[in-house]
Amino acid sequence: MKPINLREKFSKFSKQWHPHQIATVDTMQVILAKIQGEFVWHSHKDEDELFFVYKGTLEMYFRTSAPLGHEWVEIVNEGEIIVVPKGVEHCPKSQGDEEVHLLLFEQLKTKHTGDVQHEKTQTEYPKI
């Protein structure tokens, strides 16, 4: 039951697109990630995800699966959060070459890239 210093935790790793767990809350986990560029289009069938932008600007792309579906983007600025509802296909991206620092809140069972397997997919999150 000690405070967690996010600045100090972010300083412990540099690898991008590789989440690190900093806490658990019942069946949920709090993870940190550094991103740059575009991630992978994916969804989480049964879990919501919360993204908090600690540093930088996140572009969160969404895509509907309806026959006449479309794509759109939400800009999430430093200090803001966005919740991605379960089942919604999404793709996080940074702006240009900017590195974005994120705090995510999701269920322990949430798979990094949902059912999509990709070179960026991680199956274990180091605890820091």
Coordinates of C-alpha atoms in Angstrom, one line a residue:
M1 CA 0.0 0.0 0.0
K2 CA 2.6 2.5 -1.2
P3 CA 2.2 5.3 -3.7
I4 CA 3.3 4.5 -7.2
N5 CA 5.3 7.2 -9.0
L6 CA 4.4 7.0 -12.7
R7 CA 7.5 9.1 -13.8
E8 CA 9.8 6.7 -12.0
K9 CA 8.0 3.6 -13.5
F10 CA 8.2 5.0 -17.0
S11 CA 11.9 5.5 -16.6
K12 CA 12.4 1.8 -16.0
F13 CA 11.8 0.7 -19.6
S14 CA 12.2 2.0 -23.1
K15 CA 10.8 -0.7 -25.3
Q16 CA 7.8 0.4 -27.2
W17 CA 4.5 -1.5 -27.6
H18 CA 5.5 -3.7 -24.6
P19 CA 3.1 -3.1 -21.6
H20 CA 4.5 -3.3 -18.1
Q21 CA 2.2 -4.0 -15.2
I22 CA 2.4 -1.7 -12.2
A23 CA -0.6 -2.8 -10.1
T24 CA -3.6 -5.0 -9.9
V25 CA -7.1 -4.1 -8.7
D26 CA -9.2 -7.2 -8.1
T27 CA -9.5 -8.7 -11.6
M28 CA -8.1 -5.6 -13.3
Q29 CA -4.6 -4.5 -14.1
V30 CA -2.9 -1.2 -14.4
I31 CA -0.3 -1.2 -17.1
L32 CA 2.1 1.4 -18.6
A33 CA 3.2 1.4 -22.3
K34 CA 5.3 3.6 -24.5
I35 CA 4.2 3.8 -28.2
Q36 CA 5.4 5.3 -31.4
G37 CA 3.9 4.9 -34.8
E38 CA 0.9 2.6 -35.6
F39 CA -0.1 -0.5 -33.7
V40 CA -2.3 -3.4 -34.9
W41 CA -6.0 -3.3 -35.7
H42 CA -7.7 -5.5 -33.1
S43 CA -10.6 -5.8 -30.7
H44 CA -11.3 -7.4 -27.4
K45 CA -14.6 -9.4 -27.6
D46 CA -15.5 -9.3 -23.9
E47 CA -13.4 -6.6 -22.3
D48 CA -13.4 -2.8 -22.3
E49 CA -10.0 -0.9 -22.2
L50 CA -9.3 2.5 -20.6
F51 CA -6.4 4.5 -22.0
F52 CA -5.0 7.5 -20.1
V53 CA -2.5 9.6 -22.0
Y54 CA 0.3 10.5 -19.5
K55 CA 2.5 12.2 -22.1
G56 CA 2.0 13.1 -25.8
T57 CA -1.0 12.8 -28.1
L58 CA -2.8 9.6 -29.0
E59 CA -4.7 9.0 -32.1
M60 CA -7.3 6.2 -31.5
Y61 CA -8.7 4.9 -34.8
F62 CA -12.0 3.0 -34.8
R63 CA -13.6 0.9 -37.4
T64 CA -17.2 -0.4 -37.5
S65 CA -17.9 -3.9 -38.8
A66 CA -21.3 -3.0 -40.3
P67 CA -21.6 -3.7 -44.1
L68 CA -21.3 0.0 -44.8
G69 CA -18.9 0.5 -41.9
H70 CA -16.4 3.3 -41.7
E71 CA -13.3 4.4 -39.9
W72 CA -12.8 7.5 -37.7
V73 CA -10.3 8.8 -35.3
E74 CA -10.5 10.4 -31.8
I75 CA -7.6 12.6 -30.7
V76 CA -6.7 12.0 -27.0
N77 CA -4.5 14.7 -25.5
E78 CA -2.1 14.6 -22.6
G79 CA -4.1 14.3 -19.4
E80 CA -7.2 12.8 -21.1
I81 CA -8.7 9.3 -21.1
I82 CA -10.6 7.3 -23.7
V83 CA -12.5 4.1 -23.1
V84 CA -12.7 1.5 -25.9
P85 CA -15.8 -0.6 -25.4
K86 CA -15.7 -4.4 -25.8
G87 CA -15.9 -5.6 -29.3
V88 CA -14.9 -2.3 -31.0
E89 CA -12.1 -2.7 -33.5
H90 CA -9.4 -0.1 -32.8
C91 CA -5.8 0.9 -33.6
P92 CA -3.8 3.2 -31.4
K93 CA -1.3 5.5 -33.1
S94 CA 1.1 8.3 -32.2
Q95 CA 1.3 11.5 -34.1
G96 CA 4.3 11.6 -36.3
D97 CA 7.5 10.5 -34.5
E98 CA 6.2 11.4 -31.1
E99 CA 6.6 8.8 -28.3
V100 CA 3.4 8.6 -26.3
H101 CA 3.3 7.3 -22.7
L102 CA 0.1 5.5 -21.7
L103 CA -1.5 4.1 -18.6
L104 CA -4.1 1.4 -19.4
F105 CA -6.7 -0.1 -17.1
E106 CA -8.0 -3.5 -18.3
Q107 CA -9.0 -7.0 -17.1
L108 CA -6.2 -9.4 -16.3
K109 CA -7.5 -11.8 -19.0
T110 CA -7.4 -9.2 -21.8
K111 CA -5.1 -10.3 -24.6
H112 CA -2.8 -7.6 -25.9
T113 CA -4.0 -7.8 -29.5
G114 CA -7.3 -9.7 -29.0
D115 CA -7.5 -12.6 -31.4
V116 CA -5.0 -11.1 -33.8
Q117 CA -1.4 -12.5 -33.8
H118 CA 1.2 -10.0 -34.9
E119 CA 4.9 -9.4 -34.3
K120 CA 4.0 -6.7 -31.8
T121 CA 1.7 -9.1 -29.8
Q122 CA 2.9 -9.6 -26.2
T123 CA 1.7 -12.5 -24.0
E124 CA 3.4 -11.5 -20.8
Y125 CA 3.7 -8.1 -19.1
P126 CA 6.7 -7.6 -16.9
K127 CA 5.9 -6.3 -13.4
I128 CA 7.8 -3.1 -12.5

